[in-house]
Coordinates of C-alpha atoms in Angstrom, one line a residue:
M1 CA 223.2 90.7 82.9
T2 CA 224.7 92.6 85.7
K3 CA 222.6 93.9 88.7
F4 CA 222.5 97.7 88.1
N5 CA 221.7 97.5 84.3
F6 CA 219.0 94.8 85.1
K7 CA 217.5 96.7 87.9
L8 CA 217.2 99.7 85.7
R9 CA 216.0 97.9 82.8
E10 CA 212.9 96.8 84.8
N11 CA 212.1 100.5 85.2
R12 CA 213.2 101.9 82.0
H13 CA 210.2 103.9 81.5
E14 CA 210.9 105.9 84.7
I15 CA 214.2 107.0 83.7
D16 CA 213.2 110.3 82.4
E17 CA 211.0 111.1 85.4
L18 CA 213.8 110.7 88.0
V19 CA 214.9 113.7 89.8
T20 CA 218.0 114.3 91.9
A21 CA 217.6 113.0 95.4
E22 CA 217.9 115.1 98.5
G23 CA 221.2 116.6 99.2
I24 CA 224.1 114.6 100.5
A25 CA 224.6 114.7 104.3
T26 CA 227.8 116.5 105.3
A27 CA 230.8 114.7 106.1
E28 CA 230.6 116.5 109.6
R29 CA 227.2 115.0 110.1
V30 CA 228.0 111.4 109.3
A31 CA 231.0 111.7 111.4
A32 CA 228.9 112.8 114.2
T33 CA 226.6 110.0 113.7
L34 CA 229.4 107.5 113.8
R35 CA 230.8 109.1 117.1
D36 CA 227.3 108.9 118.8
E37 CA 227.1 105.3 117.8
A38 CA 230.6 104.5 119.1
A39 CA 229.5 106.2 122.4
R40 CA 226.8 103.7 123.0
R41 CA 227.6 100.1 124.5
L42 CA 228.1 97.9 121.5
A43 CA 227.4 94.2 121.2
T44 CA 227.7 91.7 118.4
F45 CA 224.3 90.4 116.9
E46 CA 224.6 87.7 119.3
G47 CA 225.1 89.6 122.4
A48 CA 228.8 89.3 123.0
P49 CA 230.8 92.4 123.9
G50 CA 231.6 94.4 120.8
F51 CA 234.1 97.0 119.7
D52 CA 233.7 100.0 117.2
R53 CA 236.1 100.5 114.3
E54 CA 237.4 103.8 112.9
P55 CA 235.5 104.8 109.6
R56 CA 238.3 103.9 107.2
A57 CA 238.7 100.4 108.8
E58 CA 235.0 99.9 108.8
L59 CA 234.7 100.9 105.1
F60 CA 237.6 98.7 104.2
L61 CA 236.0 95.8 105.9
L62 CA 232.6 96.4 104.5
G63 CA 233.9 97.1 100.9
V64 CA 235.9 93.8 100.5
S65 CA 232.8 91.7 101.8
N66 CA 230.0 93.7 100.4
M67 CA 227.9 92.0 97.6
V68 CA 225.8 95.3 97.0
G69 CA 222.1 94.6 97.1
E70 CA 222.5 91.0 98.7
D71 CA 221.2 90.1 102.2
T72 CA 223.4 88.6 104.7
F73 CA 222.5 86.4 107.7
Y74 CA 222.2 89.3 110.3
E75 CA 221.8 92.5 108.1
G76 CA 219.5 93.3 105.3
A77 CA 220.7 94.6 102.1
A78 CA 219.1 97.9 102.3
D79 CA 220.6 98.7 105.9
R80 CA 224.0 97.2 104.8
D81 CA 224.0 99.3 101.5
D82 CA 222.9 102.5 103.6
R83 CA 225.9 102.0 106.0
F84 CA 228.3 101.5 103.1
R85 CA 227.0 104.7 101.3
A86 CA 227.3 106.7 104.5
L87 CA 230.8 105.5 105.3
V88 CA 232.0 106.2 101.7
A89 CA 230.6 109.7 101.8
A90 CA 232.4 110.4 105.0
V91 CA 235.8 108.9 104.2
A92 CA 235.8 110.2 100.6
V93 CA 235.7 113.8 102.1
A94 CA 237.8 113.1 105.2
D95 CA 240.6 111.5 103.5
P96 CA 240.5 111.6 99.6
D97 CA 243.9 110.3 98.8
W98 CA 243.2 107.1 101.0
F99 CA 239.8 106.8 99.3
A100 CA 241.2 107.0 95.7
R101 CA 243.7 104.2 96.5
F102 CA 241.1 102.1 98.2
V103 CA 238.7 102.3 95.3
R104 CA 241.4 101.3 92.8
W105 CA 242.5 98.4 95.0
L106 CA 239.0 97.3 95.6
R107 CA 238.5 96.7 91.9
T108 CA 241.9 95.6 90.8
G109 CA 243.2 94.1 93.8
A110 CA 240.3 92.5 95.6
M111 CA 238.5 92.1 92.2
L112 CA 235.0 93.2 93.5
R113 CA 233.0 94.9 90.9
S114 CA 229.7 96.2 92.4
A115 CA 231.2 97.5 95.6
S116 CA 234.0 99.4 93.8
V117 CA 231.4 101.0 91.4
V118 CA 229.2 102.1 94.1
A119 CA 232.0 103.4 96.1
A120 CA 233.4 105.4 93.2
L121 CA 230.1 107.1 92.2
E122 CA 228.9 107.7 95.9
G123 CA 232.5 109.0 96.6
A124 CA 232.4 111.3 93.6
R125 CA 229.0 112.7 94.7
A126 CA 230.2 113.4 98.1
Q127 CA 233.5 115.1 96.9
V128 CA 231.7 117.3 94.3
A129 CA 229.4 118.6 97.0
A130 CA 232.4 119.3 99.0
G131 CA 234.3 120.9 96.4
I132 CA 237.1 118.2 96.4
P133 CA 238.7 117.4 93.0
G134 CA 240.0 114.2 91.8
S135 CA 237.0 111.9 91.6
R136 CA 237.2 111.6 87.7
A137 CA 240.2 109.3 88.0
T138 CA 238.6 107.4 90.8
V139 CA 235.5 106.7 88.7
D140 CA 237.7 105.7 85.7
A141 CA 239.7 103.3 87.9
A142 CA 236.7 101.5 89.2
L143 CA 235.6 100.5 85.7
Q144 CA 237.6 97.6 84.4
R145 CA 235.2 95.6 82.1
A146 CA 233.5 97.0 79.1
D147 CA 229.9 96.3 80.6
E148 CA 230.9 98.6 83.7
P149 CA 230.5 102.2 82.1
G150 CA 226.9 101.0 81.4
E151 CA 226.7 99.4 84.9
A152 CA 227.9 102.8 86.6
L153 CA 225.3 104.9 84.7
A154 CA 222.5 102.4 85.4
Y155 CA 223.3 102.9 89.1
W156 CA 223.5 106.5 89.0
L157 CA 220.2 107.0 86.9
G158 CA 218.3 104.6 89.0
R159 CA 219.3 106.5 92.2
Y160 CA 219.9 110.0 91.2
G161 CA 218.4 110.8 87.8
R162 CA 219.9 112.1 84.6
A163 CA 222.1 115.1 86.2
L164 CA 225.4 113.6 85.9
P165 CA 228.3 115.8 87.6
K166 CA 231.1 116.5 85.3
P167 CA 233.7 114.1 87.3
V168 CA 231.2 111.2 86.9
K169 CA 230.5 111.9 83.1
R170 CA 234.2 112.3 82.4
G171 CA 235.4 109.4 84.4
V172 CA 232.8 107.2 82.6
A173 CA 233.8 108.5 79.3
D174 CA 237.4 107.8 79.9
A175 CA 236.7 104.2 80.8
A176 CA 234.7 103.9 77.5
V177 CA 237.6 104.9 75.4
R178 CA 239.7 102.5 77.3
L179 CA 237.4 99.6 77.2
Y180 CA 235.1 99.8 74.1
H181 CA 236.2 97.6 71.1
E182 CA 234.7 95.3 68.6
R183 CA 234.8 92.2 70.6
S184 CA 233.7 94.0 73.8
L185 CA 230.7 95.5 71.8
L186 CA 229.8 91.9 70.6
K187 CA 230.0 90.5 74.2
Y188 CA 228.3 93.2 76.3
D189 CA 226.2 95.6 74.1
T190 CA 222.9 93.5 74.2
D191 CA 219.3 94.7 74.3
R192 CA 219.1 92.9 77.7
S193 CA 220.7 96.0 79.2
A194 CA 218.9 99.2 79.9
V195 CA 222.0 101.3 79.5
R196 CA 223.8 100.4 76.1
F197 CA 227.0 101.2 74.6
G198 CA 225.3 104.0 72.6
D199 CA 223.7 105.3 75.8
V200 CA 227.0 105.7 77.5
I201 CA 228.3 107.5 74.4
E202 CA 225.3 109.8 74.2
L203 CA 225.4 110.6 77.9
T204 CA 229.1 111.1 78.3
H205 CA 230.4 112.1 74.9
P206 CA 233.8 110.2 74.9
T207 CA 236.5 111.3 72.5
A208 CA 237.5 108.3 70.2
R209 CA 241.3 107.6 70.5
D210 CA 241.5 106.8 66.7
E211 CA 239.3 106.9 63.6
R212 CA 238.7 103.2 64.1
Q213 CA 237.1 103.7 67.4
G214 CA 235.1 106.6 65.9
D215 CA 233.6 104.0 63.5
L216 CA 232.8 101.9 66.3
F217 CA 231.2 104.6 68.4
R218 CA 229.0 105.6 65.3
H219 CA 228.1 102.0 64.8
A220 CA 227.1 101.5 68.5
L221 CA 224.9 104.5 68.2
D222 CA 223.2 102.9 65.1
R223 CA 222.8 99.6 66.9
R224 CA 221.2 101.5 69.8
H225 CA 218.8 103.4 67.6
H226 CA 218.1 100.6 65.1
R227 CA 219.4 102.3 62.2
D228 CA 219.9 100.2 59.2
N229 CA 223.5 101.5 58.3
P230 CA 226.2 99.3 56.9
I231 CA 229.1 98.2 59.2
P232 CA 232.0 100.4 58.6
A233 CA 234.8 98.7 56.5
S234 CA 237.4 99.2 59.3
L235 CA 235.3 97.0 61.7
T236 CA 236.3 93.6 60.5
T237 CA 235.5 91.4 63.5
L238 CA 231.8 92.8 63.3
A239 CA 231.7 91.9 59.7
A240 CA 233.0 88.5 60.1
R241 CA 230.3 87.9 62.8
A242 CA 227.4 89.4 60.6
E243 CA 228.6 86.9 57.8
L244 CA 228.2 84.0 60.2
M245 CA 224.9 85.2 61.3
A246 CA 223.7 85.4 57.9
L247 CA 224.1 81.6 57.4
P248 CA 221.0 79.5 57.5
V249 CA 220.5 77.7 61.0
E250 CA 220.8 74.2 59.5
R251 CA 224.3 75.0 58.1
R252 CA 225.7 76.5 61.2
G253 CA 226.7 73.1 62.7
E254 CA 229.2 72.9 59.8
V255 CA 231.3 75.8 61.1
G256 CA 234.0 74.1 63.2
D257 CA 237.1 76.0 62.4
P258 CA 238.5 77.7 65.6
A259 CA 240.2 80.3 63.4
V260 CA 236.8 81.2 61.7
L261 CA 235.1 81.5 65.1
G262 CA 237.8 83.6 66.6
A263 CA 237.9 86.1 63.7
A264 CA 234.2 86.7 64.3
G265 CA 235.0 87.3 68.0
M266 CA 232.6 84.2 68.8
T267 CA 232.3 83.4 72.6
W268 CA 231.0 80.0 73.9
E269 CA 227.8 81.8 75.0
A270 CA 227.4 83.3 71.5
L271 CA 228.1 80.1 69.8
A272 CA 225.5 78.2 71.8
G273 CA 222.9 80.8 71.0
W274 CA 224.0 80.9 67.2
R275 CA 223.8 77.2 66.7
Q276 CA 220.5 76.9 68.2
T277 CA 221.3 73.3 69.4
A278 CA 222.9 71.8 72.3
M279 CA 226.8 72.2 72.6
D280 CA 228.1 68.8 71.5
A281 CA 231.7 67.7 71.9
A282 CA 232.5 69.1 68.4
A283 CA 231.2 72.7 69.2
W284 CA 233.2 72.8 72.4
E285 CA 236.4 71.5 70.8
A286 CA 236.0 74.2 68.3
I287 CA 235.5 76.9 70.8
I288 CA 237.8 75.9 73.5
P289 CA 240.9 77.4 72.0
G290 CA 239.4 80.9 72.2
M291 CA 237.9 80.6 75.6
G292 CA 239.4 82.6 78.5
Y293 CA 240.6 81.0 81.6
L294 CA 237.5 81.7 83.8
A295 CA 235.2 80.3 81.1
L296 CA 237.3 77.1 80.9
L297 CA 237.0 76.8 84.8
R298 CA 233.2 77.2 84.8
N299 CA 232.5 74.8 82.1
L300 CA 234.4 71.7 83.2
R301 CA 231.3 69.9 83.8
N302 CA 229.9 70.8 80.5
F303 CA 232.9 69.5 78.8
D304 CA 232.6 66.2 80.5
Q305 CA 228.9 65.9 79.9
A306 CA 229.3 66.7 76.1
G307 CA 232.2 64.2 75.8
V308 CA 235.1 66.3 75.0
G309 CA 238.0 64.1 73.9
D310 CA 241.0 63.6 76.1
A311 CA 243.5 65.3 73.7
V312 CA 241.4 68.5 74.0
A313 CA 241.0 68.0 77.8
E314 CA 244.7 67.9 78.2
T315 CA 245.2 71.2 76.6
V316 CA 242.5 72.5 78.9
A317 CA 244.2 71.0 81.9
A318 CA 247.5 72.4 81.0
R319 CA 246.0 75.8 80.8
L320 CA 244.2 75.5 84.1
A321 CA 247.6 74.5 85.9
D322 CA 249.8 77.0 84.2
P323 CA 251.2 79.6 86.7
G324 CA 251.2 82.4 84.2
E325 CA 247.6 81.7 83.2
V326 CA 246.5 81.8 86.8
A327 CA 248.3 85.0 87.6
R328 CA 246.8 86.7 84.6
S329 CA 243.3 85.5 85.3
R330 CA 243.1 86.9 88.9
V331 CA 240.7 84.1 89.8
L332 CA 240.0 83.9 93.5
P333 CA 241.0 80.8 95.1
M334 CA 237.2 79.9 95.9
R335 CA 236.6 79.4 92.2
F336 CA 238.8 76.5 92.2
L337 CA 236.9 74.8 95.0
S338 CA 233.7 75.5 93.2
A339 CA 235.0 74.0 90.0
F340 CA 236.4 71.0 91.9
N341 CA 233.0 70.4 93.5
A342 CA 231.1 70.8 90.2
A343 CA 233.5 68.6 87.9
P344 CA 232.4 65.1 87.8
S345 CA 235.7 63.8 86.2
L346 CA 238.8 63.1 88.1
R347 CA 240.8 64.3 85.2
W348 CA 240.5 67.9 86.4
A349 CA 241.4 67.3 90.0
Y350 CA 245.2 67.5 89.7
P351 CA 245.4 70.6 87.4
L352 CA 242.8 72.4 89.8
E353 CA 244.8 71.5 92.8
R354 CA 247.9 72.9 91.2
A355 CA 246.0 76.0 89.9
L356 CA 244.8 76.5 93.6
Q357 CA 248.5 76.3 94.8
H358 CA 249.5 78.9 92.2
A359 CA 246.7 81.2 93.2
L360 CA 247.9 80.9 96.8
A361 CA 251.4 81.7 96.1
D362 CA 251.4 84.8 98.2
V363 CA 250.1 83.0 101.3
P364 CA 253.0 83.4 103.7
A365 CA 255.0 80.3 105.1
L366 CA 254.5 81.2 108.6
G367 CA 257.2 80.0 111.1
A368 CA 256.8 79.0 114.7
R369 CA 253.4 77.8 115.8
T370 CA 250.0 78.9 114.6
L371 CA 246.4 78.4 115.9
I372 CA 243.9 78.7 113.1
L373 CA 240.2 78.7 114.1
I374 CA 237.6 78.2 111.5
D375 CA 234.1 79.4 112.4
T376 CA 231.4 77.0 111.1
S377 CA 228.5 78.4 113.1
G378 CA 225.1 78.7 111.5
S379 CA 225.7 82.4 110.4
M380 CA 228.7 81.3 108.4
D381 CA 226.4 79.1 106.1
S382 CA 225.5 82.1 104.3
G383 CA 226.3 83.1 100.6
F384 CA 229.9 84.0 99.9
S385 CA 229.8 83.8 96.1
K386 CA 227.1 85.5 94.1
D387 CA 225.5 82.3 92.9
G388 CA 225.4 80.8 96.3
S389 CA 227.6 77.9 95.3
L390 CA 230.1 78.8 97.9
R391 CA 229.2 79.7 101.6
C392 CA 231.3 81.7 103.9
W393 CA 232.4 78.5 105.9
D394 CA 233.7 77.1 102.5
A395 CA 235.7 80.1 101.8
A396 CA 237.1 80.2 105.5
T397 CA 237.9 76.4 105.2
V398 CA 239.9 76.9 101.9
F399 CA 242.0 79.7 103.3
G400 CA 242.5 78.2 106.7
L401 CA 243.7 75.0 105.3
A402 CA 245.9 76.5 102.8
L403 CA 247.5 78.8 105.5
A404 CA 248.0 75.7 107.5
A405 CA 249.6 73.8 104.6
R406 CA 252.1 76.5 104.4
A407 CA 252.7 77.0 108.1
H408 CA 255.6 75.4 110.0
D409 CA 253.4 74.0 112.9
A410 CA 249.7 74.8 112.6
T411 CA 246.8 73.7 114.8
V412 CA 243.5 73.8 112.8
V413 CA 240.2 74.0 114.8
S414 CA 236.6 74.0 113.7
F415 CA 234.4 75.9 116.1
S416 CA 230.8 76.7 116.9
D417 CA 229.1 76.1 120.2
G418 CA 231.7 73.4 120.5
S419 CA 235.2 72.9 118.7
R420 CA 237.3 70.1 117.3
V421 CA 240.8 69.9 116.1
F422 CA 241.1 69.0 112.4
P423 CA 244.1 66.6 112.1
A424 CA 246.8 67.2 109.5
V425 CA 247.6 64.5 107.0
A426 CA 251.2 64.6 105.6
G427 CA 251.3 65.4 101.9
E428 CA 247.5 66.0 101.5
S429 CA 246.5 68.6 99.0
V430 CA 244.5 71.5 100.0
L431 CA 241.4 70.5 98.0
A432 CA 241.6 67.0 99.5
A433 CA 241.8 68.4 102.9
V434 CA 238.7 70.5 102.2
R435 CA 236.8 67.5 101.0
R436 CA 237.9 65.7 104.2
F437 CA 236.9 68.5 106.4
K438 CA 233.4 68.5 104.9
D439 CA 232.9 64.7 104.8
G440 CA 234.2 64.5 108.4
G441 CA 231.4 66.6 109.9
Y442 CA 233.5 69.6 110.8
F443 CA 230.7 72.1 109.7
F444 CA 228.8 72.3 112.9
G445 CA 226.2 74.9 112.2
S446 CA 225.4 76.0 115.6
G447 CA 226.2 79.0 117.8
T448 CA 229.5 81.2 117.7
Q449 CA 231.3 80.6 120.9
T450 CA 234.6 82.2 119.7
E451 CA 236.0 83.0 123.2
R452 CA 235.4 79.5 124.4
A453 CA 237.2 77.9 121.4
V454 CA 240.2 80.3 121.7
R455 CA 240.3 79.4 125.5
T456 CA 240.0 75.8 124.8
H457 CA 242.8 75.5 122.2
Y458 CA 245.2 78.4 122.8
D459 CA 248.5 76.5 124.2
G460 CA 251.4 78.9 123.9
H461 CA 251.0 79.5 120.1
D462 CA 253.0 82.2 118.5
R463 CA 250.0 83.7 116.6
V464 CA 246.2 83.2 116.4
V465 CA 244.2 83.4 113.1
I466 CA 240.5 83.6 113.3
L467 CA 238.3 83.3 110.1
T468 CA 234.9 84.3 111.1
D469 CA 231.9 86.6 110.7
E470 CA 232.8 88.1 114.1
Q471 CA 229.2 87.5 115.6
A472 CA 230.3 85.8 118.9
H473 CA 227.6 84.7 121.2
W474 CA 227.6 86.0 124.9
H475 CA 229.4 83.5 126.8
S476 CA 231.4 85.7 129.4
A477 CA 232.4 89.2 130.0
T478 CA 235.8 88.4 128.5
H479 CA 236.3 89.2 124.9
V480 CA 238.0 87.0 122.4
A481 CA 241.6 88.3 122.3
A482 CA 241.8 88.9 126.1
V483 CA 242.2 85.1 126.4
V484 CA 245.7 85.4 124.5
P485 CA 248.6 87.0 126.0
A486 CA 249.1 90.7 124.8
A487 CA 252.4 89.9 123.1
V488 CA 250.9 87.3 120.8
P489 CA 249.3 88.8 117.7
V490 CA 245.7 87.9 117.0
F491 CA 244.6 88.2 113.3
T492 CA 240.8 88.1 112.6
W493 CA 239.5 87.9 109.1
N494 CA 235.8 88.9 108.8
L495 CA 234.2 87.3 105.9
A496 CA 230.7 89.1 106.2
G497 CA 231.6 92.8 106.9
Y498 CA 229.4 93.3 109.9
R499 CA 230.0 96.6 111.8
V500 CA 230.8 95.5 115.4
A501 CA 234.1 93.6 116.1
H502 CA 234.5 90.8 118.5
T503 CA 237.9 92.2 119.8
P504 CA 239.4 95.8 119.8
A505 CA 241.7 96.5 116.9
S506 CA 244.7 97.9 118.5
G507 CA 248.2 96.8 119.7
N508 CA 248.7 93.2 118.6
R509 CA 245.0 92.6 117.6
H510 CA 244.4 93.2 113.9
T511 CA 241.1 92.8 112.0
F512 CA 241.0 92.4 108.2
G513 CA 238.1 92.0 105.7
G514 CA 237.6 89.6 102.8
L515 CA 240.0 86.7 101.8
S516 CA 242.8 87.2 99.3
D517 CA 246.3 86.0 98.8
A518 CA 247.4 89.8 99.4
A519 CA 245.5 90.1 102.6
F520 CA 247.3 87.1 104.0
A521 CA 250.7 88.6 103.2
M522 CA 250.0 91.2 105.8
I523 CA 250.6 88.8 108.7
P524 CA 254.4 88.7 108.4
L525 CA 254.4 92.4 107.6
V526 CA 252.6 93.3 110.7
E527 CA 254.6 90.8 112.8
A528 CA 257.8 92.5 111.5
G529 CA 256.6 95.7 113.0
S530 CA 254.8 97.3 110.0
R531 CA 251.7 99.2 110.8
G532 CA 250.5 99.8 107.3
Q533 CA 247.2 98.2 107.7
W534 CA 246.0 98.7 104.0
P535 CA 247.1 96.4 101.0
F536 CA 247.5 99.5 98.7

């Protein structure tokens, strides 16, 4: 269950008592607050000299690294989310066109769900208050999976009550028309969610695109209100699922035809619950042909533990390594590291390595000499993935080593209080290098002496790339980029989204948020003289 629907479900009895929150602060007030803060002397959380960012840059950085409602090492969830909402309100009013492009990219380019939903809704609220049109399309663009219209309403109801502005209502309705079909209803419309498909339909009144979807909407309302009406004849997938559900439990293990399971829209999660027994090899082999790419990636350990045969495993491996499948899946590279760490069998190692290489196809092949510094301080041992299986320093290591593998001449350095060069091995895969980095003791876990690391290892390199949370410790009055000649570009990727930067973002000093192949592609663009800082 996703986070906003879950939180609202815990307080379902209070929905009708919610009232609209206090009026939104004007964009002028927010901008004034930001200017006042910028006027103060800034420092990182560890006391080193710090530098402010203009609001769009700060919102971009925070948006691509913000797991809404999650604590980070230095910043609590409430403070962080308040800062995010204030920036959204200011930028959505000050630059609506940029904001609309940012939200769309945040969801479809950076693949961040919670942050894009919050940004779209809070931006719509600010724009409605300011009389600015266009937020309907922004809300629609932020909702790309069938559970997200309910997620959006759960967030709004939990924060602002039942009074939905028209652009929010219509944007959510547009998304429901685009995303609601039989299989999405089977997968996402469950009683574990406070806001069901039927609730979305009742609150936003979407217009069905055809008669069949109209039948689906009416059936969703029947489900929500526990009406015992028959399934409409047009909804054949739902009828096939109902037929399977009517089978006695003791006979369900006999159903092993992938075509039968597929016609009923059976996912692996639904199959496990329907069978009411552990998923054995036969069950996995029956459902694997209908599984999506990410579902396969997440279940490699389960396949091995159940004893899935080599012939089926070979089909899984072929899909994992297929460049088209990787491109369509939009799986972030860290997923491959997580799967590599979790899977006990070596039969997945090579397909995962190939998949990772495909996922990093847009990482530039940098010429000349590149210094890559990977922050492995204690604050980088904080969660990067929602389930906590990957840390910020894991993500930094994957991308740093991938960038090095593509570069003509790269020096890779792990740094904390001290620093150490990570030697390259000719022909080594990225995943093998990550394992060697970890096993070789390159995760230090102490302070963040970024300036010292740059000073120690910069040796006439043509560019410097720093993967960090920017929370440099006080070491000297000199900031990080002052160590490097002004003509040499310094690229900082901030993985945590903290407000204060360790170097001014001007001239040849560039700071980006998050980690993606599209973001890395900005290095040659900037070096070629482009100053378009946004990947959208």
